[in-house]
Coordinates of C-alpha atoms in Angstrom, one line a residue:
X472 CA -11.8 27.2 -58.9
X473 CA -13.3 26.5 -62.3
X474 CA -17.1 27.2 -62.9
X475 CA -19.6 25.3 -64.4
X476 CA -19.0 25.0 -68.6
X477 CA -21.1 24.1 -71.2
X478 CA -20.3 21.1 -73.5
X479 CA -21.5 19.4 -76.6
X480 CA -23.7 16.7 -75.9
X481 CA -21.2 14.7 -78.1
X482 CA -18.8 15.2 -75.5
X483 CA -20.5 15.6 -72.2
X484 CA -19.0 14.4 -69.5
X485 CA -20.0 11.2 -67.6
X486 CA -20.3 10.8 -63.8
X487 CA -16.9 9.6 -61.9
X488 CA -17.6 7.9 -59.2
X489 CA -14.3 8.3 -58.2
X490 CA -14.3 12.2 -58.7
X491 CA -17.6 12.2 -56.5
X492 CA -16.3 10.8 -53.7
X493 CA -13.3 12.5 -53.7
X494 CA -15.6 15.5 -53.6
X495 CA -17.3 14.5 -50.9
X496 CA -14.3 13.8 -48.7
X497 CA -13.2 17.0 -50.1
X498 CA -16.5 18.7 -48.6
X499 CA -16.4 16.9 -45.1
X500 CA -13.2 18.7 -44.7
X501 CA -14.2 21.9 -45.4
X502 CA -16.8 21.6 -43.0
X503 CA -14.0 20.5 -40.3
X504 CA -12.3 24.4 -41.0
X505 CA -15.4 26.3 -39.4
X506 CA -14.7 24.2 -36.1
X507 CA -11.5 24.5 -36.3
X508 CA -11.6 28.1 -36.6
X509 CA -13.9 28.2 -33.7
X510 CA -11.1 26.5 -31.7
X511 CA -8.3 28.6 -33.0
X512 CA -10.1 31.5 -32.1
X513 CA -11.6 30.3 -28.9
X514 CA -8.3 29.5 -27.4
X515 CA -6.8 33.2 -28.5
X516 CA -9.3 34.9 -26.7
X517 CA -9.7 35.5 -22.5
X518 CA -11.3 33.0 -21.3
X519 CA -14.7 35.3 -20.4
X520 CA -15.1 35.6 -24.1
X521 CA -14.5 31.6 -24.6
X522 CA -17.8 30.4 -25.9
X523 CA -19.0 33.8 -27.5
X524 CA -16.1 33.3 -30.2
X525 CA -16.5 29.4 -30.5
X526 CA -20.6 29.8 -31.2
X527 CA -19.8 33.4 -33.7
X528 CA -18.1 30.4 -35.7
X529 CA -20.9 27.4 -35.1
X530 CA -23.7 29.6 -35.9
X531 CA -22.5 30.5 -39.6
X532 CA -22.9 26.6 -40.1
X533 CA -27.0 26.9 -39.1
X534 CA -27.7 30.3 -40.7
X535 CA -25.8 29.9 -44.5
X536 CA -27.1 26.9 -44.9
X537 CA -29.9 27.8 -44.7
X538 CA -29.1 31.0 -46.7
X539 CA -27.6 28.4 -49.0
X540 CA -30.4 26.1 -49.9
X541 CA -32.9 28.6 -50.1
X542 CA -31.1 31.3 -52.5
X543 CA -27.6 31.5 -52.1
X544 CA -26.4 28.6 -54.5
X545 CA -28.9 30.4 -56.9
X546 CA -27.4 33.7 -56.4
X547 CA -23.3 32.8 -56.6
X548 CA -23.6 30.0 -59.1
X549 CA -27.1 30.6 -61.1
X550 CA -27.0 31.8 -64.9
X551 CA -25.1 35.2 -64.7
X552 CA -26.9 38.1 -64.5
X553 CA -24.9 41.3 -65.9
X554 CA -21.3 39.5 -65.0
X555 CA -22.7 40.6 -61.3
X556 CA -24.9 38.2 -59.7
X557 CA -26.0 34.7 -60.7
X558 CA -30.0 33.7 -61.1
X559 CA -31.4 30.2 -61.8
X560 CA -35.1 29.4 -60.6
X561 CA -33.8 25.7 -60.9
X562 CA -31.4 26.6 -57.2
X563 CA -33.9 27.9 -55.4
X564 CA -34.7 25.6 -53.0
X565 CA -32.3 23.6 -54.4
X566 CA -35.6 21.5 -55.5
X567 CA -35.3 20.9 -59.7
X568 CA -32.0 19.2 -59.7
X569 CA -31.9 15.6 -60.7
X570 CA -29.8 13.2 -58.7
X571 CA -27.6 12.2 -61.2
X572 CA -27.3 16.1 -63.0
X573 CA -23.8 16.9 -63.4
X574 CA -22.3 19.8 -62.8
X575 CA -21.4 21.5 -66.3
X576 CA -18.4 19.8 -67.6
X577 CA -17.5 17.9 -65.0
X578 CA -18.1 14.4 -63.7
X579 CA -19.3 15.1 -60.5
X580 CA -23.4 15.8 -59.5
X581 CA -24.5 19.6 -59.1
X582 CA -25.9 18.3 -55.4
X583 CA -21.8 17.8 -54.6
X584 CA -20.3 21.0 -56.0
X585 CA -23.5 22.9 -54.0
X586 CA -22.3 20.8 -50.8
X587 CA -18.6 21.9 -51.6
X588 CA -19.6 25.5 -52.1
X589 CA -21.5 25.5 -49.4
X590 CA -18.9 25.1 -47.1
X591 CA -16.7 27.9 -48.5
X592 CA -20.1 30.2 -47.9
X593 CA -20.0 29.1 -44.4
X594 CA -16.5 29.5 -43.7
X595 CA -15.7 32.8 -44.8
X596 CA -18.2 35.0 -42.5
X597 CA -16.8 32.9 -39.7
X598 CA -13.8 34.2 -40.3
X599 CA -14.7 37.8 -39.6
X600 CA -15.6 36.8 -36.1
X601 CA -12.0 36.9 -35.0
X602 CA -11.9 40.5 -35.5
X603 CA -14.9 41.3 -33.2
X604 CA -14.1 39.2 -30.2
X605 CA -15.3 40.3 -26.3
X606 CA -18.1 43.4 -27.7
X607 CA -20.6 42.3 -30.2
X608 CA -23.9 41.0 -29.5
X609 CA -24.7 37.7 -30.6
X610 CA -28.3 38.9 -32.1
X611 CA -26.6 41.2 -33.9
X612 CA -23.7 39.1 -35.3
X613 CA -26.5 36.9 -36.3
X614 CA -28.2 39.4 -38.7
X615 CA -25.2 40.3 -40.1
X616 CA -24.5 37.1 -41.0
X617 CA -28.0 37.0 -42.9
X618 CA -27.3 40.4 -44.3
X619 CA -23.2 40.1 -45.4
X620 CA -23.5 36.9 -47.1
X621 CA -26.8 38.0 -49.0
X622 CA -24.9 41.2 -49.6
X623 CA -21.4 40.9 -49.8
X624 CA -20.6 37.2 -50.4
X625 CA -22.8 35.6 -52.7
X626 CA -22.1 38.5 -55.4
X627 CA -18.8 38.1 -54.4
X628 CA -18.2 34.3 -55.2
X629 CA -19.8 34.9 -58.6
X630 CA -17.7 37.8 -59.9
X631 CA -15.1 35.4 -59.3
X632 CA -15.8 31.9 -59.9
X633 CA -19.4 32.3 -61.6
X634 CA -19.8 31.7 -65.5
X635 CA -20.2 35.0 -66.4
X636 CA -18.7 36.8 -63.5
X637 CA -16.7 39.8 -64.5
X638 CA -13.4 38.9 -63.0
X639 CA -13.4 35.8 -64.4
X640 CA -14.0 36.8 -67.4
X641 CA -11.4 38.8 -67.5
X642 CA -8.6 36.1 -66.1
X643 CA -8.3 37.0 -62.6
X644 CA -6.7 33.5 -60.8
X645 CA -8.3 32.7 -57.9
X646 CA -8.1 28.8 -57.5
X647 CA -9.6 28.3 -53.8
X648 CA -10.5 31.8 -52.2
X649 CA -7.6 34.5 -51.9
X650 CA -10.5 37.3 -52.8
X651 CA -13.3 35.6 -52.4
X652 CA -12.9 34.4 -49.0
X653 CA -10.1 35.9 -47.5
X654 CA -9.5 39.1 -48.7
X655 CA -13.4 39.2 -48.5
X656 CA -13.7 38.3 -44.8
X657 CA -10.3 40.6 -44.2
X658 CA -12.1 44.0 -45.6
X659 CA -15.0 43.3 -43.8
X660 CA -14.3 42.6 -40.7
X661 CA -12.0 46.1 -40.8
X662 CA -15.1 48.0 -42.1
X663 CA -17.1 46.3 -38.9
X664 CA -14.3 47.5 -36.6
X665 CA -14.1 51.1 -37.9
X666 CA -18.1 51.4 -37.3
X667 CA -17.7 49.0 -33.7
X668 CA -15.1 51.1 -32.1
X669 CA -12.0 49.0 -30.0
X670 CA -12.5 46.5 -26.6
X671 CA -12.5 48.2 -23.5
X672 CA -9.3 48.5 -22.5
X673 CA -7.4 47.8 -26.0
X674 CA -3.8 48.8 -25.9
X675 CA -3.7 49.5 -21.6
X676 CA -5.3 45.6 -20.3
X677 CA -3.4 42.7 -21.4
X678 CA -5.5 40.2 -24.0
X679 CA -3.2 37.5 -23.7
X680 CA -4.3 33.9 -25.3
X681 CA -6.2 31.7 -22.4
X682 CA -5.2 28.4 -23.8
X683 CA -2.3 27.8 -26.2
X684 CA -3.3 24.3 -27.1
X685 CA -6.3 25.1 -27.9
X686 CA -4.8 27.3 -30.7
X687 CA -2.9 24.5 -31.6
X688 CA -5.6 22.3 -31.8
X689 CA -7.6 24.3 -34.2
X690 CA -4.7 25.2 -36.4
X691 CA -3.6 21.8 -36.8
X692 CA -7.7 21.0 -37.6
X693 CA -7.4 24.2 -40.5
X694 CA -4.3 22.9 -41.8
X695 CA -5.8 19.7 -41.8
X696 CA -9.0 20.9 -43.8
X697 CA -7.1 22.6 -45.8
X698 CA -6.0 20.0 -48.0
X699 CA -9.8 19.4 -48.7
X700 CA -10.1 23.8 -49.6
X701 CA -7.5 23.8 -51.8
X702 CA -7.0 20.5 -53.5
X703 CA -10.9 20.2 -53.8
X704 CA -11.2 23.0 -55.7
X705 CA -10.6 21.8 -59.1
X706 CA -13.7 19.2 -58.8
X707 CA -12.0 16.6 -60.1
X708 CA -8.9 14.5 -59.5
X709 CA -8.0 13.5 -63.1
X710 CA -5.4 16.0 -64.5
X711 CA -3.2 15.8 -61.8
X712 CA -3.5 19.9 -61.1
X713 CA -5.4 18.6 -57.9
X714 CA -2.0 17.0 -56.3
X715 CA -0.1 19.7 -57.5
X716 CA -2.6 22.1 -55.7
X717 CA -2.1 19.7 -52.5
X718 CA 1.6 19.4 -52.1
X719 CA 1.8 23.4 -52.7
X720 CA -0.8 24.0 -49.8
X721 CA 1.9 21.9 -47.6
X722 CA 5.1 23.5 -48.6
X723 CA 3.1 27.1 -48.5
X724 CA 1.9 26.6 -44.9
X725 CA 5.3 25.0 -43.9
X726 CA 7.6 27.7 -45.4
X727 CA 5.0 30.1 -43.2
X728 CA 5.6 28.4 -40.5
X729 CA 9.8 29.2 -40.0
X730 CA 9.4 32.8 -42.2
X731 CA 7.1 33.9 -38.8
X732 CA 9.3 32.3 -36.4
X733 CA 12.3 33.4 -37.3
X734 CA 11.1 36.7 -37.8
X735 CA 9.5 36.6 -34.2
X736 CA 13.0 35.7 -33.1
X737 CA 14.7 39.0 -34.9
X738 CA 12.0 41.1 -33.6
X739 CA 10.6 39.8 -30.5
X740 CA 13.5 37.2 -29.0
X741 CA 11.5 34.1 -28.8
X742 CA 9.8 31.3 -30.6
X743 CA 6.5 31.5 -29.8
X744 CA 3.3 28.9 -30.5
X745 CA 1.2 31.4 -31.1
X746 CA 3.5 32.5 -33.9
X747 CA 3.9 29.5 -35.5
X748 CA 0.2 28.5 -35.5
X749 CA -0.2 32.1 -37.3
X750 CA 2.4 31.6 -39.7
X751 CA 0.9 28.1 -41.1
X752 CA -2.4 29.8 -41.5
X753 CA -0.9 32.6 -43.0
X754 CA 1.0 30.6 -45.2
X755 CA -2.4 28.4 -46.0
X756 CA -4.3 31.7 -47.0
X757 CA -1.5 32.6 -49.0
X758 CA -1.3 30.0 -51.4
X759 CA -5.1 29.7 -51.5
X760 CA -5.2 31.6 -54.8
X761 CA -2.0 30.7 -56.2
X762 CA -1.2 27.2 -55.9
X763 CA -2.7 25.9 -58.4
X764 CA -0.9 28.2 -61.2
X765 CA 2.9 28.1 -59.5
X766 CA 5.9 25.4 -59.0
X767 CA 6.4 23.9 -55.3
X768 CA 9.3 26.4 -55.8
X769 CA 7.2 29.2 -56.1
X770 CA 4.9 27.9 -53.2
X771 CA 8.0 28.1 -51.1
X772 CA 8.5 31.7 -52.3
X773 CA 5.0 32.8 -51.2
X774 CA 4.8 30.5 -48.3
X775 CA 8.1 32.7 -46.6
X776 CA 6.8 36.2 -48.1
X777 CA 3.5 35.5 -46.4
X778 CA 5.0 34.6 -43.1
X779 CA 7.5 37.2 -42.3
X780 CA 4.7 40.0 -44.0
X781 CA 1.8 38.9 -41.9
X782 CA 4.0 38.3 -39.1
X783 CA 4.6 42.4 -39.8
X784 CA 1.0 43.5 -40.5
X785 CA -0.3 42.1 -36.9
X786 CA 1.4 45.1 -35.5
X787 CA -0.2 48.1 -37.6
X788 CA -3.2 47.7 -35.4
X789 CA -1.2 49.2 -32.2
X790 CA -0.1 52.0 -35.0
X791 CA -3.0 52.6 -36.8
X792 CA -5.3 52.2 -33.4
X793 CA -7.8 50.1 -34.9
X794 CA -8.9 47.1 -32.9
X795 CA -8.7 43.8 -34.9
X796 CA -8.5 41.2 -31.6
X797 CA -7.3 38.2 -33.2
X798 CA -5.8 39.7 -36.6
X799 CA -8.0 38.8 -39.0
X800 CA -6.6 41.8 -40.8
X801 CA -3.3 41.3 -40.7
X802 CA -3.5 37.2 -42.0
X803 CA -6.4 37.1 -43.8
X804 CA -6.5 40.1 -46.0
X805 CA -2.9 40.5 -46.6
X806 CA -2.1 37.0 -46.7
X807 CA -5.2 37.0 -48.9
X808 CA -3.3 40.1 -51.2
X809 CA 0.1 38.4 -50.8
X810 CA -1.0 35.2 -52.3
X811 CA -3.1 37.1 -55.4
X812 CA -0.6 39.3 -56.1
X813 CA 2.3 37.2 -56.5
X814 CA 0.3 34.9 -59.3
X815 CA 1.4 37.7 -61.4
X816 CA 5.1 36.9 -60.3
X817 CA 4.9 33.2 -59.8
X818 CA 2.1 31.7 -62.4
X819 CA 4.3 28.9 -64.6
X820 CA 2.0 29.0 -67.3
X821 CA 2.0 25.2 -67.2
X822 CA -0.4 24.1 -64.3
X823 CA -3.8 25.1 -63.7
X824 CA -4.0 27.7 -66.8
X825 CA -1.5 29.0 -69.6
X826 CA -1.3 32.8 -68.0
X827 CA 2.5 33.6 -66.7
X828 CA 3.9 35.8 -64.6
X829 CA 6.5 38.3 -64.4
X830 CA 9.3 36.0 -63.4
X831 CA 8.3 33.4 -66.6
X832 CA 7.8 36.1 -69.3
X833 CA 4.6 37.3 -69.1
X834 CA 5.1 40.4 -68.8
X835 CA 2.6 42.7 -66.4
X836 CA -0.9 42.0 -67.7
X837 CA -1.6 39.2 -65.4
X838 CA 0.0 40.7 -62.6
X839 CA -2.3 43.8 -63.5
X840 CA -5.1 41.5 -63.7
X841 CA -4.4 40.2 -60.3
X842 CA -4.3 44.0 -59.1
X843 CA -7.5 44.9 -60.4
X844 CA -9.2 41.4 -59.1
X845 CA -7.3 42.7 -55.2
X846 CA -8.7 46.5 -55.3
X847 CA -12.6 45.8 -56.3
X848 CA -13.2 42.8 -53.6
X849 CA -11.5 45.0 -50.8
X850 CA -13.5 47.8 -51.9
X851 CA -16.3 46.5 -52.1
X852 CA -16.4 44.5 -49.1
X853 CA -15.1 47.3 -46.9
X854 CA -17.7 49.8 -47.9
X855 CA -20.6 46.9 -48.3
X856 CA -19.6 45.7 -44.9
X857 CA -19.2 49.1 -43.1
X858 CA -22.6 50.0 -43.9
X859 CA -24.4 46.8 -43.0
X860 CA -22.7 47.3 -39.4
X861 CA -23.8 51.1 -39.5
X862 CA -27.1 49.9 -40.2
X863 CA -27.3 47.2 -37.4
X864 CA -25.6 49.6 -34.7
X865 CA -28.1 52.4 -35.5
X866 CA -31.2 49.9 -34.9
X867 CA -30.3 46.8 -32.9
X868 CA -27.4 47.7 -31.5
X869 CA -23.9 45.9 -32.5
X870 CA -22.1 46.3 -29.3
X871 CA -23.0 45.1 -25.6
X872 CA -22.8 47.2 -23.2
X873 CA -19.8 48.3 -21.6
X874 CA -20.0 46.7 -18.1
X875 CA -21.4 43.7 -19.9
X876 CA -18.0 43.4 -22.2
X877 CA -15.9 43.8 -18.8
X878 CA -17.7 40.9 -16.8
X879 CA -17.9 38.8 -19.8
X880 CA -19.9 38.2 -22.6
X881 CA -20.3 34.3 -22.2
X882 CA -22.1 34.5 -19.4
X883 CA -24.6 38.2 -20.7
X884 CA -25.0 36.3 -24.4
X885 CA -25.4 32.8 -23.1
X886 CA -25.5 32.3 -19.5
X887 CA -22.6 29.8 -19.9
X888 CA -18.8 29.6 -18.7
X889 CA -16.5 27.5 -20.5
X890 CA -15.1 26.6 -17.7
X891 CA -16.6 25.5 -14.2
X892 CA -14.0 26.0 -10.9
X893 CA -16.6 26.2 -8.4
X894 CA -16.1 22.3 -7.8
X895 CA -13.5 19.1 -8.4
X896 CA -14.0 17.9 -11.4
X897 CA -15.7 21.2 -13.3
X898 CA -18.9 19.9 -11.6
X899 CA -20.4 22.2 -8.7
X900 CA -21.6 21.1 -4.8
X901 CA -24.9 21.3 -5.1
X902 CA -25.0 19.1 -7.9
X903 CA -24.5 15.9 -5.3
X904 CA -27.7 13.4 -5.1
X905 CA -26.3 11.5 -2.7
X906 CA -27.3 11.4 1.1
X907 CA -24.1 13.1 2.4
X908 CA -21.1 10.9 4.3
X909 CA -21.1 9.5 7.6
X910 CA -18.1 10.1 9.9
X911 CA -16.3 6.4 10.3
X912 CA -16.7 5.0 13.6
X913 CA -13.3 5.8 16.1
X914 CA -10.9 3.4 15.8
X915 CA -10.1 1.0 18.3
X916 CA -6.5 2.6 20.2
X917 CA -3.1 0.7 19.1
X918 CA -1.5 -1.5 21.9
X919 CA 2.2 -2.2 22.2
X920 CA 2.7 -5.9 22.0
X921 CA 5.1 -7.0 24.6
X922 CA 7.0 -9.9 24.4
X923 CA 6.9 -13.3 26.7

């Protein structure tokens, strides 16, 4: 994703109302991901823990934008402070922005590219969620929001796509999130899990997916918002590295799709839905940061790499023994490292940038670039994140309590079911108005009729 650049006034930019609206569109379907999320992780979860995991996901839309408006935007995208954090008095409060101001060297207002960013803010802590289903209190998952976003994010987003930012200074390709979002939501939802301990019952009880087609539902809505993630994220639509961007996101997530499956098939004997709504998220995660520096080819390369590797990397939790319910380790962060890494394999030289990769004679210094970009965001994060979660557990509390996780945390946290079987229809008895039925009158006994 390019950040804002500074232009000669000679050649300053005009605004595209075409670009703007693209923008727009671009920013309603980001928005769309963070539901669909909620569904894809509502349906993998029991169905006690339904509504817990759908508002872990709706509550990241209230509090970062919030967050967003009041100091966020400032912090990721303000003037850069020390190639580590951003700082412009103008952002806060997003108040001393004209209507018209464009977004340095581009042709679209700084009101849209805050809108666009915003969702990406919003998104990525909602992705953690998925590794904390069934145990953590929704208080406390609200704070950390307020606290991981402040902390971890914001800083996060500016090393990478800030003016100024220290990996993007140094080259590090990251077109729509690979370390920003994912491998930033990844690390941090495994440093929340080492300090939260594993679900009662992880590894003996069976945590089997309450509703299929609700995962299908949501992964079809990601896919779907996708195109908005990726393609979006070059602010503009006049170059043509937009549609390239766009057409790799499809043949990425596709190419996912049957590396999972048939690796499912090799492994497990079967062709599940579960795996092939993984493997096209995994796939879209994958080419997040790459697609807009490699050939459709290339996307097709990562696409299958990041589908039979994740489809791998679900299982280390069982080995390792660390509890990651709906592995947002093993798709986010190492899709997230698959798709990084292999820039420094795949990058043409000839799209989004002129850096190239190993297999188009560029030797390693991208691909070392890339490496470098990978190791500080996971660091980072992990430790960052891992303390914030000490710090909560030690003082609020992260976890409910252990009878409350076994009976259900929808109905502790919000005194709700999803789903009502106490009466026809989901409704209940007691909720009839009516004066009750009276019994039909007998009626009169059937004769015989008898002929003349």
């Amino acid at each position: 994703m390019p950040p804002g650049i500074t232009t000669l006034a000679a050649d300053a930019p005009e605004l595209s109302a075409a670009n703007t609206g693209f923008m727009l569109i671009c920013t309603a379907l980001v928005m769309l991901m963070t539901p669909g999320l909620a569904f894809f992780y509502g349906g993998m979860v029991r169905v006690k823990s339904t509504l817990n995991m759908l508002m872990m996901s709706f509550i990241s839309l209230g509090i970062v934008t919030v967050l967003w408006v009041l100091y966020g935007f400032s912090l990721a995208f303000g003037s850069d402070v020390g190639s580590v954090i951003g700082w412009s008095s103008d952002y806060v409060g997003l108040g001393d922005i004209g209507v018209t101001e464009l977004w340095d060297g581009y042709t679209i207002p700084v009101y849209v590219f805050a809108a666009f960013q915003l969702m990406f803010a919003v998104l990525t802590p909602a992705l953690i969620s998925g590794a904390l289903a069934d145990r953590v209190k929704f208080t406390a998952w609200a704070v950390f929001i307020v606290l991981w976003v402040t902390a971890v994010y914001f800083p996060v987003a500016h090393w990478v796509w800030g003016a100024g930012g220290w990996l993007f200074e140094m080259g590090v390709i990251d077109f729509a999130g690979g370390t920003a979002v994912h491998i930033n939501a990844g690390a941090a939802a495994l440093g929340v899990i080492l300090v939260i301990g594993k679900r009662v019952g992880f590894k003996k009880d069976p945590m089997r997916p309450h509703s299929l087609p609700l995962v299908m539902l949501g992964a079809a809505l990601l896919w779907f918002g996708w195109f908005g993630f990726n393609a979006g994220s070059w602010l503009g639509n006049d170059d043509g590295v937009g549609a390239v961007m766009f057409l790799n996101t499809q043949v990425a997530a596709a190419a996912a799709v049957l590396g999972w499956l048939i690796y499912e098939k090799l492994r497990h004997g079967s062709f599940t839905t579960l795996g092939a709504a993984s493997g096209a998220v995994a796939g879209l995660v994958a080419i997040t940061p790459a697609g807009g520096s490699v050939s459709p080819l290339g996307a097709l390369a990562i696409g299958a790499v990041a589908g039979v590797l994740c489809a791998m990397a679900v299982g280390l939790k069982y080995r390792f023994g660390y509890d990651d319910s709906l592995d947002v380790i093993g798709v986010h962060l190492v899709g997230g490292v698959i798709g990084s890494v292999l820039v420094g394999f795949f990058a043409t030289g000839g799209v989004q940038s002129d850096a190239e990769g190993l297999f188009y004679g560029g030797g390693l210094e991208q691909l070392g670039k890339q490496l470098l970009g990978v190791v500080a965001v996971l660091a980072y994060s992990l430790v960052v994140s891992a303390l914030i979660a000490l710090a909560i557990h030690r003082t609020l509390g992260m976890r409910v309590s252990e009878d409350d996780e076994v009976s259900g945390i929808d109905q502790v946290e919000h005194a709700e079911t999803a789903y009502d079987f106490s009466g026809a229809g989901g409704g209940s008895a007691a909720r009839a108005t009516g004066p009750a039925p009276t019994a039909a009158p007998p009626a009169a006994p059937k004769t015989k009729k008898v002929d003349a």
